[in-house]
PDB file of C-alpha atoms in Angstrom:
ATOM      1  CA  UNK A  29     127.353 107.012  89.420  1.00  0.00           C
ATOM      2  CA  UNK A  30     128.324 105.350  86.036  1.00  0.00           C
ATOM      3  CA  UNK A  31     126.103 106.339  83.295  1.00  0.00           C
ATOM      4  CA  UNK A  32     125.946 102.603  81.951  1.00  0.00           C
ATOM      5  CA  UNK A  33     124.970 101.527  85.823  1.00  0.00           C
ATOM      6  CA  UNK A  34     122.532 104.434  85.979  1.00  0.00           C
ATOM      7  CA  UNK A  35     120.837 103.415  82.884  1.00  0.00           C
ATOM      8  CA  UNK A  36     120.622  99.736  83.953  1.00  0.00           C
ATOM      9  CA  UNK A  37     119.010 100.852  87.289  1.00  0.00           C
ATOM     10  CA  UNK A  38     116.390 103.291  85.783  1.00  0.00           C
ATOM     11  CA  UNK A  39     115.522 100.630  82.865  1.00  0.00           C
ATOM     12  CA  UNK A  40     115.087  97.850  85.647  1.00  0.00           C
ATOM     13  CA  UNK A  41     113.047 100.348  87.668  1.00  0.00           C
ATOM     14  CA  UNK A  42     110.772 100.851  84.580  1.00  0.00           C
ATOM     15  CA  UNK A  43     110.877  97.224  83.884  1.00  0.00           C
ATOM     16  CA  UNK A  44     109.668  96.290  87.295  1.00  0.00           C
ATOM     17  CA  UNK A  45     106.722  98.771  87.131  1.00  0.00           C
ATOM     18  CA  UNK A  46     105.652  97.514  83.799  1.00  0.00           C
ATOM     19  CA  UNK A  47     105.831  93.853  84.854  1.00  0.00           C
ATOM     20  CA  UNK A  48     103.433  94.685  87.877  1.00  0.00           C
ATOM     21  CA  UNK A  49     101.096  96.629  85.810  1.00  0.00           C
ATOM     22  CA  UNK A  50     100.783  94.030  83.131  1.00  0.00           C
ATOM     23  CA  UNK A  51     100.624  91.097  85.399  1.00  0.00           C
ATOM     24  CA  UNK A  52      97.338  89.128  86.259  1.00  0.00           C
ATOM     25  CA  UNK A  53      99.191  86.502  88.414  1.00  0.00           C
ATOM     26  CA  UNK A  54     100.159  87.284  91.753  1.00  0.00           C
ATOM     27  CA  UNK A  55     103.445  85.919  91.793  1.00  0.00           C
ATOM     28  CA  UNK A  56     104.421  87.865  88.730  1.00  0.00           C
ATOM     29  CA  UNK A  57     103.187  91.007  90.381  1.00  0.00           C
ATOM     30  CA  UNK A  58     105.165  90.169  93.362  1.00  0.00           C
ATOM     31  CA  UNK A  59     108.336  89.717  91.153  1.00  0.00           C
ATOM     32  CA  UNK A  60     107.838  93.120  89.633  1.00  0.00           C
ATOM     33  CA  UNK A  61     107.473  94.826  93.039  1.00  0.00           C
ATOM     34  CA  UNK A  62     110.728  93.262  94.199  1.00  0.00           C
ATOM     35  CA  UNK A  63     112.511  94.107  90.899  1.00  0.00           C
ATOM     36  CA  UNK A  64     111.274  97.883  91.785  1.00  0.00           C
ATOM     37  CA  UNK A  65     112.675  97.668  95.273  1.00  0.00           C
ATOM     38  CA  UNK A  66     116.026  96.253  94.446  1.00  0.00           C
ATOM     39  CA  UNK A  67     116.486  98.638  91.642  1.00  0.00           C
ATOM     40  CA  UNK A  68     115.818 101.797  93.832  1.00  0.00           C
ATOM     41  CA  UNK A  69     118.113 100.807  96.528  1.00  0.00           C
ATOM     42  CA  UNK A  70     121.437 101.736  94.606  1.00  0.00           C
ATOM     43  CA  UNK A  71     119.859 104.936  93.410  1.00  0.00           C
ATOM     44  CA  UNK A  72     119.029 105.857  97.017  1.00  0.00           C
ATOM     45  CA  UNK A  73     122.561 105.171  98.264  1.00  0.00           C
ATOM     46  CA  UNK A  74     124.487 107.082  95.251  1.00  0.00           C
ATOM     47  CA  UNK A  75     125.754 109.740  97.654  1.00  0.00           C
ATOM     48  CA  UNK A  76     128.151 107.882  99.988  1.00  0.00           C
ATOM     49  CA  UNK A  77     126.807 109.521 103.142  1.00  0.00           C
ATOM     50  CA  UNK A  78     125.724 107.543 106.462  1.00  0.00           C
ATOM     51  CA  UNK A  79     122.244 109.253 106.035  1.00  0.00           C
ATOM     52  CA  UNK A  80     121.643 107.877 102.334  1.00  0.00           C
ATOM     53  CA  UNK A  81     122.629 104.474 103.632  1.00  0.00           C
ATOM     54  CA  UNK A  82     120.280 104.402 106.516  1.00  0.00           C
ATOM     55  CA  UNK A  83     117.562 105.713 104.321  1.00  0.00           C
ATOM     56  CA  UNK A  84     118.082 102.953 101.741  1.00  0.00           C
ATOM     57  CA  UNK A  85     118.091 100.312 104.404  1.00  0.00           C
ATOM     58  CA  UNK A  86     115.062 101.621 106.034  1.00  0.00           C
ATOM     59  CA  UNK A  87     113.565 101.526 102.578  1.00  0.00           C
ATOM     60  CA  UNK A  88     114.642  98.016 101.818  1.00  0.00           C
ATOM     61  CA  UNK A  89     113.191  96.614 105.213  1.00  0.00           C
ATOM     62  CA  UNK A  90     109.618  98.415 104.851  1.00  0.00           C
ATOM     63  CA  UNK A  91     109.349  97.567 101.122  1.00  0.00           C
ATOM     64  CA  UNK A  92     110.564  93.905 101.726  1.00  0.00           C
ATOM     65  CA  UNK A  93     107.926  93.517 104.665  1.00  0.00           C
ATOM     66  CA  UNK A  94     105.313  95.087 102.474  1.00  0.00           C
ATOM     67  CA  UNK A  95     106.010  92.559  99.637  1.00  0.00           C
ATOM     68  CA  UNK A  96     106.045  89.660 102.075  1.00  0.00           C
ATOM     69  CA  UNK A  97     102.619  90.635 103.140  1.00  0.00           C
ATOM     70  CA  UNK A  98     101.473  90.842  99.474  1.00  0.00           C
ATOM     71  CA  UNK A  99     102.800  87.457  99.182  1.00  0.00           C
ATOM     72  CA  UNK A 100     101.249  85.926 102.128  1.00  0.00           C
ATOM     73  CA  UNK A 101      97.902  87.604 100.942  1.00  0.00           C
ATOM     74  CA  UNK A 102      97.994  86.050  97.616  1.00  0.00           C
ATOM     75  CA  UNK A 103      98.920  82.527  99.294  1.00  0.00           C
ATOM     76  CA  UNK A 104      96.022  82.849 101.542  1.00  0.00           C
ATOM     77  CA  UNK A 105      93.687  83.775  98.564  1.00  0.00           C
ATOM     78  CA  UNK A 106      94.997  81.104  96.338  1.00  0.00           C
ATOM     79  CA  UNK A 107      94.502  78.655  99.313  1.00  0.00           C
ATOM     80  CA  UNK A 108      90.994  79.265  99.588  1.00  0.00           C
ATOM     81  CA  UNK A 109      89.932  80.079  96.061  1.00  0.00           C
ATOM     82  CA  UNK A 110      92.296  77.728  94.310  1.00  0.00           C
ATOM     83  CA  UNK A 111      93.459  80.434  91.921  1.00  0.00           C
ATOM     84  CA  UNK A 112      96.533  82.914  91.651  1.00  0.00           C
ATOM     85  CA  UNK A 113      94.412  85.442  89.446  1.00  0.00           C
ATOM     86  CA  UNK A 114      94.647  89.113  90.835  1.00  0.00           C
ATOM     87  CA  UNK A 115      90.948  89.916  89.987  1.00  0.00           C
ATOM     88  CA  UNK A 116      89.889  86.808  92.033  1.00  0.00           C
ATOM     89  CA  UNK A 117      90.331  88.243  95.381  1.00  0.00           C
ATOM     90  CA  UNK A 118      87.504  86.873  97.552  1.00  0.00           C
ATOM     91  CA  UNK A 119      88.717  85.974 101.248  1.00  0.00           C
ATOM     92  CA  UNK A 120      88.550  88.456 104.029  1.00  0.00           C
ATOM     93  CA  UNK A 121      91.922  87.911 105.436  1.00  0.00           C
ATOM     94  CA  UNK A 122      93.472  88.534 102.057  1.00  0.00           C
ATOM     95  CA  UNK A 123      91.711  91.739 101.658  1.00  0.00           C
ATOM     96  CA  UNK A 124      92.822  93.090 104.924  1.00  0.00           C
ATOM     97  CA  UNK A 125      96.348  91.985 104.417  1.00  0.00           C
ATOM     98  CA  UNK A 126      96.519  93.246 100.758  1.00  0.00           C
ATOM     99  CA  UNK A 127      95.051  96.503 102.149  1.00  0.00           C
ATOM    100  CA  UNK A 128      97.713  96.876 104.766  1.00  0.00           C
ATOM    101  CA  UNK A 129     100.477  95.695 102.612  1.00  0.00           C
ATOM    102  CA  UNK A 130      99.685  98.381  99.772  1.00  0.00           C
ATOM    103  CA  UNK A 131      99.012 101.069 102.238  1.00  0.00           C
ATOM    104  CA  UNK A 132     102.899 100.331 103.666  1.00  0.00           C
ATOM    105  CA  UNK A 133     103.936 100.281  99.893  1.00  0.00           C
ATOM    106  CA  UNK A 134     102.356 103.688  99.327  1.00  0.00           C
ATOM    107  CA  UNK A 135     103.157 105.460 102.426  1.00  0.00           C
ATOM    108  CA  UNK A 136      99.403 106.023 103.450  1.00  0.00           C
ATOM    109  CA  UNK A 137      98.702 107.280 106.792  1.00  0.00           C
ATOM    110  CA  UNK A 138      98.714 104.321 109.321  1.00  0.00           C
ATOM    111  CA  UNK A 139     101.725 102.861 107.428  1.00  0.00           C
ATOM    112  CA  UNK A 140     103.667 106.004 106.481  1.00  0.00           C
ATOM    113  CA  UNK A 141     106.223 105.806 109.166  1.00  0.00           C
ATOM    114  CA  UNK A 142     109.084 104.917 106.735  1.00  0.00           C
ATOM    115  CA  UNK A 143     108.553 107.739 104.266  1.00  0.00           C
ATOM    116  CA  UNK A 144     109.472 110.945 106.399  1.00  0.00           C
ATOM    117  CA  UNK A 145     112.698 108.963 107.509  1.00  0.00           C
ATOM    118  CA  UNK A 146     113.587 108.013 103.880  1.00  0.00           C
ATOM    119  CA  UNK A 147     113.320 111.169 102.014  1.00  0.00           C
ATOM    120  CA  UNK A 148     115.624 113.532 104.044  1.00  0.00           C
ATOM    121  CA  UNK A 149     118.350 110.895 103.463  1.00  0.00           C
ATOM    122  CA  UNK A 150     117.918 110.835  99.659  1.00  0.00           C
ATOM    123  CA  UNK A 151     118.619 113.417  96.895  1.00  0.00           C
ATOM    124  CA  UNK A 152     115.837 115.660  95.571  1.00  0.00           C
ATOM    125  CA  UNK A 153     115.647 113.626  92.181  1.00  0.00           C
ATOM    126  CA  UNK A 154     115.850 110.229  94.136  1.00  0.00           C
ATOM    127  CA  UNK A 155     112.768 111.462  96.579  1.00  0.00           C
ATOM    128  CA  UNK A 156     110.876 112.452  93.604  1.00  0.00           C
ATOM    129  CA  UNK A 157     111.298 108.811  92.017  1.00  0.00           C
ATOM    130  CA  UNK A 158     110.287 107.488  95.459  1.00  0.00           C
ATOM    131  CA  UNK A 159     107.072 109.683  95.939  1.00  0.00           C
ATOM    132  CA  UNK A 160     105.948 109.347  92.284  1.00  0.00           C
ATOM    133  CA  UNK A 161     107.274 106.435  90.142  1.00  0.00           C
ATOM    134  CA  UNK A 162     107.478 103.997  93.000  1.00  0.00           C
ATOM    135  CA  UNK A 163     103.770 104.435  93.570  1.00  0.00           C
ATOM    136  CA  UNK A 164     102.591 103.462  90.081  1.00  0.00           C
ATOM    137  CA  UNK A 165     102.790  99.518  90.832  1.00  0.00           C
ATOM    138  CA  UNK A 166     100.981  99.609  94.156  1.00  0.00           C
ATOM    139  CA  UNK A 167      98.363 101.786  92.711  1.00  0.00           C
ATOM    140  CA  UNK A 168      97.829  99.368  89.865  1.00  0.00           C
ATOM    141  CA  UNK A 169      97.296  96.557  92.064  1.00  0.00           C
ATOM    142  CA  UNK A 170      94.688  98.713  93.963  1.00  0.00           C
ATOM    143  CA  UNK A 171      93.057  99.212  90.729  1.00  0.00           C
ATOM    144  CA  UNK A 172      93.045  95.485  89.890  1.00  0.00           C
ATOM    145  CA  UNK A 173      91.449  94.726  92.991  1.00  0.00           C
ATOM    146  CA  UNK A 174      89.312  97.417  93.708  1.00  0.00           C
ATOM    147  CA  UNK A 175      86.069  95.329  93.621  1.00  0.00           C
ATOM    148  CA  UNK A 176      87.190  93.241  96.382  1.00  0.00           C
ATOM    149  CA  UNK A 177      88.841  95.896  98.490  1.00  0.00           C
ATOM    150  CA  UNK A 178      86.978  98.246 101.068  1.00  0.00           C
ATOM    151  CA  UNK A 179      86.843 101.701  99.185  1.00  0.00           C
ATOM    152  CA  UNK A 180      85.699 103.162 102.426  1.00  0.00           C
ATOM    153  CA  UNK A 181      88.980 102.302 104.140  1.00  0.00           C
ATOM    154  CA  UNK A 182      91.199 103.325 101.105  1.00  0.00           C
ATOM    155  CA  UNK A 183      89.399 106.517 100.793  1.00  0.00           C
ATOM    156  CA  UNK A 184      89.738 107.183 104.715  1.00  0.00           C
ATOM    157  CA  UNK A 185      93.655 106.407 104.295  1.00  0.00           C
ATOM    158  CA  UNK A 186      93.805 108.730 101.170  1.00  0.00           C
ATOM    159  CA  UNK A 187      92.099 111.434 102.830  1.00  0.00           C
ATOM    160  CA  UNK A 188      93.909 111.284 105.956  1.00  0.00           C
ATOM    161  CA  UNK A 189      97.230 111.000 104.204  1.00  0.00           C
ATOM    162  CA  UNK A 190      96.443 114.434 102.320  1.00  0.00           C
TER     163      UNK A 190
END
């Protein structure tokens, strides 16, 4: 990959993570997650191999579905509470949807179907980025909403993932 393009992709990856980590508005957090997803896709498919194209497609589809669930969860919460603040998560359907979406983004056990299929199609450095850097933004959302989410379910998913 061209060094300039590589620098742009990695800087947009960092920018998306920073936007999500510093936001207190659901729409801004969602935009940061989408920037993250869209910046990792060219990095996954740098090797021109059908396996990497398949991995990039699977990664995009699952992450887009998880982002849509996060957006829907925030819309349900905004409808019931009247605010788009991340720390004001109060409705039960939005708790369940957000937990499922963040579990899918993180690759936790009930929603981990995409991770073993994406990692073999990517290079070692890309797999390292997917399994570490790409988890920072969803973990920040869990940290911001930990008072509202079920810690028992999160601990159960984390333990079964290990």
